[in-house]
Short mmCIF file of N, CA and C in Angstrom, two decimals:
data_model
loop_
_atom_site.label_atom_id
_atom_site.label_comp_id
_atom_site.label_asym_id
_atom_site.label_seq_id
_atom_site.Cartn_x
_atom_site.Cartn_y
_atom_site.Cartn_z
N MET Z 1 -42.33 -15.03 -18.79
CA MET Z 1 -41.77 -13.70 -18.80
C MET Z 1 -40.87 -13.47 -17.59
N LYS Z 2 -41.34 -13.94 -16.40
CA LYS Z 2 -40.55 -13.78 -15.20
C LYS Z 2 -39.22 -14.52 -15.30
N LYS Z 3 -39.28 -15.70 -15.94
CA LYS Z 3 -38.06 -16.49 -16.10
C LYS Z 3 -37.05 -15.77 -17.01
N CYS Z 4 -37.55 -15.17 -18.07
CA CYS Z 4 -36.67 -14.43 -18.99
C CYS Z 4 -36.05 -13.23 -18.30
N LEU Z 5 -36.85 -12.52 -17.54
CA LEU Z 5 -36.35 -11.35 -16.82
C LEU Z 5 -35.31 -11.77 -15.78
N PHE Z 6 -35.58 -12.84 -15.06
CA PHE Z 6 -34.64 -13.36 -14.06
C PHE Z 6 -33.32 -13.76 -14.73
N LEU Z 7 -33.41 -14.47 -15.86
CA LEU Z 7 -32.22 -14.90 -16.58
C LEU Z 7 -31.41 -13.69 -17.08
N LEU Z 8 -32.10 -12.68 -17.58
CA LEU Z 8 -31.44 -11.47 -18.05
C LEU Z 8 -30.71 -10.77 -16.90
N LEU Z 9 -31.37 -10.65 -15.75
CA LEU Z 9 -30.73 -10.03 -14.58
C LEU Z 9 -29.52 -10.84 -14.10
N MET Z 10 -29.60 -12.15 -14.16
CA MET Z 10 -28.47 -13.00 -13.77
C MET Z 10 -27.28 -12.77 -14.70
N LEU Z 11 -27.54 -12.70 -16.00
CA LEU Z 11 -26.46 -12.48 -16.96
C LEU Z 11 -25.80 -11.12 -16.74
N ILE Z 12 -26.60 -10.10 -16.49
CA ILE Z 12 -26.05 -8.77 -16.25
C ILE Z 12 -25.20 -8.77 -14.98
N SER Z 13 -25.68 -9.39 -13.92
CA SER Z 13 -24.91 -9.40 -12.67
C SER Z 13 -23.63 -10.19 -12.80
N VAL Z 14 -23.65 -11.30 -13.56
CA VAL Z 14 -22.42 -12.07 -13.78
C VAL Z 14 -21.43 -11.24 -14.57
N ASN Z 15 -21.89 -10.49 -15.56
CA ASN Z 15 -21.01 -9.65 -16.36
C ASN Z 15 -20.39 -8.55 -15.51
N VAL Z 16 -21.18 -7.92 -14.64
CA VAL Z 16 -20.66 -6.86 -13.79
C VAL Z 16 -19.65 -7.41 -12.80
N MET Z 17 -19.96 -8.56 -12.19
CA MET Z 17 -19.02 -9.16 -11.24
C MET Z 17 -17.73 -9.58 -11.93
N GLY Z 18 -17.82 -10.04 -13.18
CA GLY Z 18 -16.63 -10.47 -13.90
C GLY Z 18 -15.67 -9.32 -14.16
N GLN Z 19 -16.19 -8.11 -14.29
CA GLN Z 19 -15.34 -6.96 -14.55
C GLN Z 19 -14.57 -6.53 -13.31
N GLU Z 20 -15.03 -6.93 -12.15
CA GLU Z 20 -14.39 -6.51 -10.91
C GLU Z 20 -13.34 -7.50 -10.42
N GLU Z 21 -12.99 -8.47 -11.24
CA GLU Z 21 -11.97 -9.43 -10.85
C GLU Z 21 -10.62 -8.72 -10.71
N PRO Z 22 -9.86 -9.03 -9.66
CA PRO Z 22 -8.53 -8.42 -9.52
C PRO Z 22 -7.65 -8.78 -10.71
N LEU Z 23 -6.83 -7.84 -11.13
CA LEU Z 23 -5.92 -8.06 -12.24
C LEU Z 23 -4.90 -9.12 -11.85
N GLN Z 24 -4.77 -10.14 -12.68
CA GLN Z 24 -3.78 -11.19 -12.45
C GLN Z 24 -3.23 -11.64 -13.79
N CYS Z 25 -1.92 -11.78 -13.86
CA CYS Z 25 -1.25 -12.19 -15.09
C CYS Z 25 -0.42 -13.42 -14.77
N ASP Z 26 -0.46 -14.41 -15.67
CA ASP Z 26 0.39 -15.58 -15.44
C ASP Z 26 0.83 -16.19 -16.76
N THR Z 27 1.93 -16.92 -16.68
CA THR Z 27 2.47 -17.59 -17.85
C THR Z 27 3.34 -18.74 -17.38
N VAL Z 28 3.53 -19.71 -18.26
CA VAL Z 28 4.43 -20.82 -18.00
C VAL Z 28 5.66 -20.63 -18.88
N ILE Z 29 6.82 -20.66 -18.25
CA ILE Z 29 8.08 -20.49 -18.96
C ILE Z 29 8.77 -21.85 -19.03
N GLN Z 30 9.14 -22.24 -20.24
CA GLN Z 30 9.81 -23.52 -20.44
C GLN Z 30 11.31 -23.39 -20.15
N ALA Z 31 11.84 -24.40 -19.47
CA ALA Z 31 13.29 -24.48 -19.19
C ALA Z 31 13.70 -25.92 -19.46
N PRO Z 32 13.72 -26.31 -20.74
CA PRO Z 32 13.96 -27.71 -21.09
C PRO Z 32 15.30 -28.22 -20.57
N GLY Z 33 15.24 -29.42 -20.04
CA GLY Z 33 16.46 -30.08 -19.56
C GLY Z 33 16.93 -29.64 -18.19
N LYS Z 34 16.18 -28.76 -17.52
CA LYS Z 34 16.60 -28.29 -16.20
C LYS Z 34 15.74 -28.93 -15.12
N SER Z 35 16.41 -29.30 -14.03
CA SER Z 35 15.70 -29.91 -12.92
C SER Z 35 15.00 -28.85 -12.07
N VAL Z 36 14.15 -29.32 -11.17
CA VAL Z 36 13.43 -28.42 -10.27
C VAL Z 36 14.43 -27.62 -9.43
N SER Z 37 15.45 -28.28 -8.91
CA SER Z 37 16.41 -27.58 -8.05
C SER Z 37 17.24 -26.56 -8.83
N GLU Z 38 17.59 -26.87 -10.08
CA GLU Z 38 18.33 -25.91 -10.91
C GLU Z 38 17.50 -24.65 -11.17
N ILE Z 39 16.25 -24.87 -11.56
CA ILE Z 39 15.37 -23.74 -11.85
C ILE Z 39 15.12 -22.93 -10.59
N TYR Z 40 14.84 -23.63 -9.49
CA TYR Z 40 14.52 -22.94 -8.24
C TYR Z 40 15.69 -22.11 -7.75
N THR Z 41 16.89 -22.65 -7.82
CA THR Z 41 18.08 -21.92 -7.40
C THR Z 41 18.29 -20.68 -8.25
N THR Z 42 18.10 -20.81 -9.55
CA THR Z 42 18.25 -19.66 -10.45
C THR Z 42 17.18 -18.60 -10.19
N VAL Z 43 15.94 -19.04 -9.98
CA VAL Z 43 14.85 -18.10 -9.69
C VAL Z 43 15.13 -17.35 -8.39
N LYS Z 44 15.61 -18.06 -7.38
CA LYS Z 44 15.91 -17.41 -6.10
C LYS Z 44 17.06 -16.42 -6.26
N ALA Z 45 18.05 -16.77 -7.06
CA ALA Z 45 19.16 -15.84 -7.33
C ALA Z 45 18.65 -14.60 -8.07
N TRP Z 46 17.72 -14.80 -9.01
CA TRP Z 46 17.15 -13.66 -9.73
C TRP Z 46 16.41 -12.73 -8.77
N VAL Z 47 15.62 -13.30 -7.86
CA VAL Z 47 14.89 -12.49 -6.87
C VAL Z 47 15.89 -11.71 -6.01
N ALA Z 48 16.96 -12.38 -5.59
CA ALA Z 48 17.96 -11.74 -4.73
C ALA Z 48 18.66 -10.57 -5.43
N THR Z 49 18.85 -10.68 -6.74
CA THR Z 49 19.54 -9.61 -7.46
C THR Z 49 18.59 -8.55 -8.03
N SER Z 50 17.31 -8.87 -8.13
CA SER Z 50 16.35 -7.95 -8.73
C SER Z 50 15.65 -7.04 -7.74
N TYR Z 51 15.61 -7.43 -6.48
CA TYR Z 51 14.94 -6.64 -5.46
C TYR Z 51 15.96 -6.12 -4.45
N ASN Z 52 15.65 -5.00 -3.82
CA ASN Z 52 16.57 -4.39 -2.86
C ASN Z 52 16.90 -5.32 -1.71
N SER Z 53 15.90 -5.99 -1.17
CA SER Z 53 16.11 -6.88 -0.04
C SER Z 53 15.32 -8.15 -0.26
N ALA Z 54 15.99 -9.19 -0.71
CA ALA Z 54 15.31 -10.46 -0.96
C ALA Z 54 14.69 -11.01 0.31
N ASN Z 55 15.33 -10.78 1.45
CA ASN Z 55 14.80 -11.29 2.71
C ASN Z 55 13.45 -10.68 3.06
N SER Z 56 13.25 -9.41 2.76
CA SER Z 56 11.97 -8.80 3.06
C SER Z 56 10.94 -9.04 1.95
N VAL Z 57 11.39 -9.38 0.75
CA VAL Z 57 10.49 -9.62 -0.37
C VAL Z 57 9.91 -11.04 -0.33
N ILE Z 58 10.75 -12.02 -0.05
CA ILE Z 58 10.31 -13.42 -0.07
C ILE Z 58 9.43 -13.69 1.16
N GLN Z 59 8.18 -14.05 0.90
CA GLN Z 59 7.23 -14.34 1.96
C GLN Z 59 7.12 -15.84 2.23
N MET Z 60 7.32 -16.65 1.20
CA MET Z 60 7.29 -18.10 1.33
C MET Z 60 8.39 -18.68 0.46
N ASP Z 61 9.17 -19.57 1.04
CA ASP Z 61 10.31 -20.16 0.34
C ASP Z 61 10.26 -21.66 0.60
N ASP Z 62 9.57 -22.38 -0.29
CA ASP Z 62 9.38 -23.82 -0.14
C ASP Z 62 10.10 -24.55 -1.26
N ALA Z 63 11.41 -24.70 -1.12
CA ALA Z 63 12.23 -25.33 -2.16
C ALA Z 63 11.81 -26.78 -2.44
N PRO Z 64 11.53 -27.62 -1.42
CA PRO Z 64 11.15 -29.00 -1.72
C PRO Z 64 9.92 -29.13 -2.62
N ASN Z 65 8.97 -28.21 -2.48
CA ASN Z 65 7.77 -28.24 -3.32
C ASN Z 65 7.86 -27.28 -4.50
N GLY Z 66 8.95 -26.53 -4.61
CA GLY Z 66 9.16 -25.64 -5.74
C GLY Z 66 8.23 -24.45 -5.78
N ILE Z 67 7.93 -23.87 -4.61
CA ILE Z 67 7.03 -22.72 -4.56
C ILE Z 67 7.71 -21.55 -3.85
N MET Z 68 7.66 -20.40 -4.47
CA MET Z 68 8.17 -19.17 -3.87
C MET Z 68 7.12 -18.08 -4.06
N ILE Z 69 6.82 -17.38 -2.98
CA ILE Z 69 5.88 -16.26 -3.04
C ILE Z 69 6.60 -15.01 -2.54
N CYS Z 70 6.52 -13.96 -3.32
CA CYS Z 70 7.20 -12.70 -3.00
C CYS Z 70 6.21 -11.55 -3.01
N LYS Z 71 6.51 -10.53 -2.24
CA LYS Z 71 5.75 -9.28 -2.26
C LYS Z 71 6.66 -8.21 -2.84
N GLY Z 72 6.22 -7.62 -3.94
CA GLY Z 72 7.03 -6.60 -4.59
C GLY Z 72 6.30 -5.27 -4.64
N ARG Z 73 7.01 -4.28 -5.12
CA ARG Z 73 6.47 -2.93 -5.22
C ARG Z 73 7.18 -2.19 -6.35
N PHE Z 74 6.42 -1.37 -7.07
CA PHE Z 74 7.05 -0.49 -8.05
C PHE Z 74 6.46 0.91 -7.92
N GLN Z 75 7.27 1.90 -8.27
CA GLN Z 75 6.84 3.30 -8.24
C GLN Z 75 5.88 3.54 -9.39
N TYR Z 76 4.86 4.34 -9.12
CA TYR Z 76 3.92 4.72 -10.17
C TYR Z 76 3.86 6.24 -10.24
N GLU Z 77 4.03 6.75 -11.46
CA GLU Z 77 3.91 8.18 -11.69
C GLU Z 77 2.80 8.40 -12.70
N ALA Z 78 1.74 9.04 -12.26
CA ALA Z 78 0.58 9.28 -13.12
C ALA Z 78 0.93 10.23 -14.26
N PRO Z 79 0.44 9.94 -15.46
CA PRO Z 79 0.68 10.85 -16.57
C PRO Z 79 -0.20 12.09 -16.42
N GLY Z 80 0.20 13.17 -16.99
CA GLY Z 80 -0.65 14.36 -16.98
C GLY Z 80 -0.08 15.54 -16.22
N GLY Z 81 1.11 15.39 -15.71
CA GLY Z 81 1.76 16.53 -15.08
C GLY Z 81 1.26 16.86 -13.70
N ILE Z 82 1.34 18.16 -13.37
CA ILE Z 82 1.09 18.65 -12.02
C ILE Z 82 -0.35 18.41 -11.56
N ASN Z 83 -1.31 18.40 -12.48
CA ASN Z 83 -2.71 18.18 -12.11
C ASN Z 83 -2.99 16.74 -11.67
N TYR Z 84 -2.06 15.84 -11.93
CA TYR Z 84 -2.26 14.44 -11.62
C TYR Z 84 -1.26 13.91 -10.60
N GLN Z 85 -0.41 14.76 -10.09
CA GLN Z 85 0.66 14.32 -9.19
C GLN Z 85 0.14 13.71 -7.90
N TYR Z 86 -1.10 13.98 -7.53
CA TYR Z 86 -1.67 13.41 -6.31
C TYR Z 86 -1.83 11.90 -6.42
N MET Z 87 -1.85 11.38 -7.65
CA MET Z 87 -2.01 9.94 -7.85
C MET Z 87 -0.67 9.22 -7.92
N ASP Z 88 0.43 9.98 -7.88
CA ASP Z 88 1.75 9.34 -7.84
C ASP Z 88 1.86 8.52 -6.57
N GLY Z 89 2.58 7.45 -6.63
CA GLY Z 89 2.74 6.62 -5.45
C GLY Z 89 3.44 5.32 -5.80
N TYR Z 90 2.90 4.24 -5.33
CA TYR Z 90 3.48 2.94 -5.60
C TYR Z 90 2.37 1.91 -5.76
N VAL Z 91 2.74 0.77 -6.35
CA VAL Z 91 1.82 -0.35 -6.52
C VAL Z 91 2.48 -1.58 -5.91
N ASP Z 92 1.82 -2.16 -4.93
CA ASP Z 92 2.27 -3.42 -4.34
C ASP Z 92 1.69 -4.56 -5.17
N TYR Z 93 2.40 -5.68 -5.22
CA TYR Z 93 1.90 -6.85 -5.95
C TYR Z 93 2.47 -8.12 -5.32
N THR Z 94 1.86 -9.24 -5.69
CA THR Z 94 2.31 -10.55 -5.23
C THR Z 94 2.85 -11.31 -6.42
N LEU Z 95 4.03 -11.88 -6.26
CA LEU Z 95 4.68 -12.70 -7.28
C LEU Z 95 4.73 -14.13 -6.76
N LYS Z 96 4.16 -15.05 -7.52
CA LYS Z 96 4.17 -16.45 -7.14
C LYS Z 96 4.86 -17.24 -8.24
N ILE Z 97 5.84 -18.06 -7.86
CA ILE Z 97 6.56 -18.88 -8.82
C ILE Z 97 6.43 -20.34 -8.38
N GLN Z 98 5.95 -21.16 -9.30
CA GLN Z 98 5.81 -22.59 -9.05
C GLN Z 98 6.69 -23.34 -10.03
N VAL Z 99 7.61 -24.15 -9.51
CA VAL Z 99 8.59 -24.81 -10.35
C VAL Z 99 8.26 -26.29 -10.52
N ARG Z 100 8.36 -26.76 -11.74
CA ARG Z 100 8.22 -28.17 -12.08
C ARG Z 100 9.42 -28.54 -12.94
N GLU Z 101 9.58 -29.80 -13.19
CA GLU Z 101 10.68 -30.29 -14.03
C GLU Z 101 10.58 -29.68 -15.43
N GLY Z 102 11.58 -28.91 -15.83
CA GLY Z 102 11.63 -28.35 -17.17
C GLY Z 102 10.76 -27.14 -17.44
N ARG Z 103 10.10 -26.62 -16.40
CA ARG Z 103 9.24 -25.45 -16.61
C ARG Z 103 8.89 -24.82 -15.25
N TYR Z 104 8.38 -23.61 -15.31
CA TYR Z 104 7.89 -22.95 -14.10
C TYR Z 104 6.80 -21.94 -14.48
N LYS Z 105 5.89 -21.74 -13.53
CA LYS Z 105 4.76 -20.84 -13.74
C LYS Z 105 4.98 -19.58 -12.94
N VAL Z 106 4.80 -18.44 -13.59
CA VAL Z 106 4.93 -17.14 -12.96
C VAL Z 106 3.55 -16.49 -12.91
N THR Z 107 3.11 -16.13 -11.71
CA THR Z 107 1.83 -15.47 -11.53
C THR Z 107 2.05 -14.17 -10.77
N VAL Z 108 1.60 -13.07 -11.34
CA VAL Z 108 1.70 -11.77 -10.68
C VAL Z 108 0.29 -11.23 -10.55
N GLY Z 109 -0.09 -10.85 -9.33
CA GLY Z 109 -1.43 -10.36 -9.10
C GLY Z 109 -1.52 -9.58 -7.81
N ASN Z 110 -2.75 -9.34 -7.39
CA ASN Z 110 -3.04 -8.57 -6.18
C ASN Z 110 -2.35 -7.20 -6.23
N PHE Z 111 -2.50 -6.53 -7.36
CA PHE Z 111 -1.93 -5.19 -7.54
C PHE Z 111 -2.76 -4.19 -6.72
N ILE Z 112 -2.09 -3.44 -5.86
CA ILE Z 112 -2.79 -2.46 -5.02
C ILE Z 112 -2.04 -1.13 -5.09
N HIS Z 113 -2.75 -0.10 -5.57
CA HIS Z 113 -2.17 1.24 -5.71
C HIS Z 113 -2.34 2.03 -4.42
N GLN Z 114 -1.29 2.76 -4.05
CA GLN Z 114 -1.31 3.63 -2.87
C GLN Z 114 -0.71 4.97 -3.27
N SER Z 115 -1.46 6.03 -3.08
CA SER Z 115 -0.95 7.37 -3.36
C SER Z 115 0.00 7.78 -2.24
N THR Z 116 1.00 8.56 -2.60
CA THR Z 116 1.92 9.09 -1.59
C THR Z 116 1.73 10.58 -1.38
N SER Z 117 0.61 11.08 -1.86
CA SER Z 117 0.29 12.49 -1.64
C SER Z 117 0.16 12.75 -0.15
N PRO Z 118 0.94 13.66 0.40
CA PRO Z 118 0.92 13.87 1.86
C PRO Z 118 -0.42 14.35 2.40
N GLN Z 119 -1.17 15.10 1.61
CA GLN Z 119 -2.42 15.66 2.10
C GLN Z 119 -3.64 14.85 1.70
N PHE Z 120 -3.59 14.18 0.57
CA PHE Z 120 -4.78 13.55 0.01
C PHE Z 120 -4.59 12.07 -0.29
N THR Z 121 -3.83 11.37 0.55
CA THR Z 121 -3.52 9.97 0.28
C THR Z 121 -4.77 9.14 0.04
N LYS Z 122 -5.73 9.23 0.93
CA LYS Z 122 -6.94 8.40 0.82
C LYS Z 122 -7.76 8.78 -0.41
N ALA Z 123 -7.87 10.04 -0.70
CA ALA Z 123 -8.70 10.49 -1.82
C ALA Z 123 -8.15 10.06 -3.17
N TRP Z 124 -6.83 9.97 -3.30
CA TRP Z 124 -6.23 9.69 -4.60
C TRP Z 124 -5.67 8.27 -4.73
N THR Z 125 -5.89 7.42 -3.74
CA THR Z 125 -5.46 6.02 -3.81
C THR Z 125 -6.52 5.22 -4.56
N PHE Z 126 -6.08 4.42 -5.53
CA PHE Z 126 -7.00 3.59 -6.30
C PHE Z 126 -7.33 2.29 -5.56
N GLY Z 127 -6.40 1.77 -4.80
CA GLY Z 127 -6.63 0.49 -4.13
C GLY Z 127 -6.40 -0.67 -5.09
N GLN Z 128 -7.26 -1.69 -5.00
CA GLN Z 128 -7.14 -2.91 -5.82
C GLN Z 128 -7.30 -2.59 -7.30
N ILE Z 129 -6.35 -3.05 -8.12
CA ILE Z 129 -6.43 -2.87 -9.57
C ILE Z 129 -7.17 -4.09 -10.12
N THR Z 130 -8.20 -3.83 -10.92
CA THR Z 130 -9.03 -4.91 -11.44
C THR Z 130 -8.88 -5.05 -12.95
N GLU Z 131 -9.56 -6.05 -13.49
CA GLU Z 131 -9.55 -6.30 -14.94
C GLU Z 131 -10.39 -5.29 -15.71
N SER Z 132 -11.15 -4.47 -15.01
CA SER Z 132 -12.08 -3.54 -15.63
C SER Z 132 -11.37 -2.56 -16.56
N ASP Z 133 -12.01 -2.26 -17.68
CA ASP Z 133 -11.46 -1.29 -18.63
C ASP Z 133 -11.59 0.14 -18.14
N GLU Z 134 -12.59 0.38 -17.29
CA GLU Z 134 -12.83 1.72 -16.77
C GLU Z 134 -12.80 1.70 -15.25
N TYR Z 135 -12.41 2.81 -14.67
CA TYR Z 135 -12.37 2.93 -13.23
C TYR Z 135 -13.78 2.84 -12.67
N GLN Z 136 -13.99 1.93 -11.71
CA GLN Z 136 -15.32 1.68 -11.17
C GLN Z 136 -15.58 2.38 -9.84
N GLY Z 137 -14.54 2.95 -9.22
CA GLY Z 137 -14.70 3.56 -7.91
C GLY Z 137 -15.16 5.00 -7.97
N LYS Z 138 -15.19 5.60 -6.80
CA LYS Z 138 -15.59 7.00 -6.70
C LYS Z 138 -14.38 7.88 -6.98
N GLY Z 139 -14.64 9.01 -7.56
CA GLY Z 139 -13.57 9.95 -7.85
C GLY Z 139 -13.93 10.83 -9.02
N ASP Z 140 -13.09 11.80 -9.27
CA ASP Z 140 -13.40 12.71 -10.37
C ASP Z 140 -12.89 12.15 -11.70
N ARG Z 141 -13.04 12.92 -12.73
CA ARG Z 141 -12.69 12.49 -14.09
C ARG Z 141 -11.20 12.17 -14.23
N ARG Z 142 -10.37 12.77 -13.38
CA ARG Z 142 -8.94 12.50 -13.46
C ARG Z 142 -8.63 11.04 -13.15
N LYS Z 143 -9.33 10.47 -12.17
CA LYS Z 143 -9.13 9.05 -11.86
C LYS Z 143 -9.54 8.17 -13.04
N LYS Z 144 -10.64 8.51 -13.67
CA LYS Z 144 -11.10 7.74 -14.83
C LYS Z 144 -10.11 7.84 -15.98
N LYS Z 145 -9.46 8.98 -16.09
CA LYS Z 145 -8.49 9.19 -17.17
C LYS Z 145 -7.18 8.44 -16.90
N VAL Z 146 -6.77 8.33 -15.64
CA VAL Z 146 -5.50 7.71 -15.29
C VAL Z 146 -5.60 6.18 -15.22
N TRP Z 147 -6.79 5.66 -14.93
CA TRP Z 147 -6.98 4.22 -14.73
C TRP Z 147 -6.35 3.34 -15.82
N PRO Z 148 -6.62 3.59 -17.12
CA PRO Z 148 -6.01 2.72 -18.15
C PRO Z 148 -4.49 2.70 -18.08
N ASN Z 149 -3.88 3.85 -17.78
CA ASN Z 149 -2.43 3.91 -17.67
C ASN Z 149 -1.93 3.08 -16.49
N LEU Z 150 -2.66 3.10 -15.40
CA LEU Z 150 -2.30 2.32 -14.22
C LEU Z 150 -2.36 0.82 -14.51
N VAL Z 151 -3.41 0.39 -15.20
CA VAL Z 151 -3.55 -1.03 -15.56
C VAL Z 151 -2.40 -1.44 -16.49
N ILE Z 152 -2.08 -0.61 -17.47
CA ILE Z 152 -0.98 -0.90 -18.38
C ILE Z 152 0.35 -0.95 -17.63
N SER Z 153 0.55 -0.06 -16.67
CA SER Z 153 1.79 -0.07 -15.88
C SER Z 153 1.94 -1.38 -15.10
N CYS Z 154 0.83 -1.89 -14.58
CA CYS Z 154 0.87 -3.17 -13.87
C CYS Z 154 1.24 -4.31 -14.83
N LYS Z 155 0.66 -4.29 -16.01
CA LYS Z 155 0.97 -5.32 -17.00
C LYS Z 155 2.41 -5.22 -17.49
N MET Z 156 2.91 -4.00 -17.59
CA MET Z 156 4.31 -3.82 -18.00
C MET Z 156 5.26 -4.33 -16.92
N GLU Z 157 4.93 -4.12 -15.66
CA GLU Z 157 5.74 -4.66 -14.57
C GLU Z 157 5.75 -6.19 -14.64
N TYR Z 158 4.60 -6.78 -14.89
CA TYR Z 158 4.50 -8.23 -15.06
C TYR Z 158 5.41 -8.70 -16.20
N MET Z 159 5.35 -8.02 -17.33
CA MET Z 159 6.18 -8.41 -18.48
C MET Z 159 7.67 -8.27 -18.16
N ALA Z 160 8.04 -7.24 -17.43
CA ALA Z 160 9.45 -7.07 -17.05
C ALA Z 160 9.90 -8.23 -16.16
N ILE Z 161 9.04 -8.67 -15.27
CA ILE Z 161 9.36 -9.82 -14.40
C ILE Z 161 9.53 -11.07 -15.24
N VAL Z 162 8.62 -11.32 -16.17
CA VAL Z 162 8.69 -12.51 -17.01
C VAL Z 162 9.96 -12.49 -17.87
N VAL Z 163 10.26 -11.34 -18.46
CA VAL Z 163 11.46 -11.22 -19.29
C VAL Z 163 12.72 -11.45 -18.44
N GLY Z 164 12.75 -10.87 -17.24
CA GLY Z 164 13.89 -11.04 -16.35
C GLY Z 164 14.09 -12.48 -15.93
N LEU Z 165 13.01 -13.13 -15.53
CA LEU Z 165 13.09 -14.54 -15.12
C LEU Z 165 13.45 -15.44 -16.30
N SER Z 166 12.84 -15.17 -17.44
CA SER Z 166 13.13 -15.97 -18.63
C SER Z 166 14.59 -15.86 -19.03
N GLY Z 167 15.13 -14.65 -18.97
CA GLY Z 167 16.54 -14.46 -19.27
C GLY Z 167 17.45 -15.13 -18.25
N ALA Z 168 17.05 -15.10 -16.99
CA ALA Z 168 17.87 -15.69 -15.93
C ALA Z 168 17.94 -17.21 -16.05
N THR Z 169 16.85 -17.82 -16.50
CA THR Z 169 16.85 -19.28 -16.59
C THR Z 169 17.26 -19.80 -17.96
N SER Z 170 17.62 -18.90 -18.86
CA SER Z 170 18.12 -19.36 -20.16
C SER Z 170 19.51 -19.96 -19.98
N ASP Z 171 19.93 -20.72 -20.97
CA ASP Z 171 21.20 -21.45 -20.86
C ASP Z 171 22.43 -20.56 -20.74
N ASN Z 172 22.39 -19.37 -21.31
CA ASN Z 172 23.58 -18.52 -21.31
C ASN Z 172 23.40 -17.26 -20.48
N SER Z 173 22.63 -17.33 -19.41
CA SER Z 173 22.35 -16.11 -18.63
C SER Z 173 23.56 -15.64 -17.84
N GLY Z 174 24.33 -16.56 -17.31
CA GLY Z 174 25.49 -16.17 -16.51
C GLY Z 174 25.14 -15.69 -15.11
N LEU Z 175 23.88 -15.81 -14.71
CA LEU Z 175 23.48 -15.38 -13.37
C LEU Z 175 24.17 -16.20 -12.30
N LEU Z 176 24.21 -17.51 -12.52
CA LEU Z 176 24.93 -18.39 -11.61
C LEU Z 176 26.15 -18.94 -12.34
N ASP Z 177 27.30 -18.80 -11.76
CA ASP Z 177 28.54 -19.27 -12.37
C ASP Z 177 28.67 -20.77 -12.09
N THR Z 178 28.42 -21.59 -13.11
CA THR Z 178 28.51 -23.04 -12.93
C THR Z 178 29.86 -23.59 -13.36
N ASP Z 179 30.74 -22.71 -13.82
CA ASP Z 179 32.07 -23.14 -14.25
C ASP Z 179 32.96 -23.27 -13.00
N ASP Z 180 33.44 -24.47 -12.75
CA ASP Z 180 34.26 -24.72 -11.57
C ASP Z 180 35.72 -24.37 -11.79
N ASP Z 181 36.08 -23.92 -12.97
CA ASP Z 181 37.48 -23.63 -13.28
C ASP Z 181 37.79 -22.16 -13.02
N TRP Z 182 37.83 -21.80 -11.74
CA TRP Z 182 38.19 -20.44 -11.37
C TRP Z 182 39.07 -20.52 -10.22
#
């Protein structure tokens, strides 16, 4: 009986811990026929044109190993009007790109919400965004109501990054002018 109870408690604790995993999204994008340097140069050009300041966004730039790590941010506006405006703010995230011959992996994670409410910043900041379906922290019902929208906003930002990078590395993107006849 003790063994069964212990096993049951272990399963419950593993399930609870699994829900608190930070939200992370990743995918591998194929770029057939392109070398590591071609893909890396295009990815770096995309970062330079997609963010306000590529120099402040790029945290690691390791071209020989095909690794780039960036810190990004997007504005977040909570749905629900004036009663939810305290949760408006921004979400910081980490973008990691690993390049290999003919493909590259895009990983976006470490999403952290920060409220910009001048009076109640700490009270209305969500902090780390997790895989959980429901808000697990302290707060009133408004936080529980906004949480799913915040998670979806993070996933939409990830999808926008993937679509942007995928378009940039496609054969006809025009991001880098390879035509020498100018």
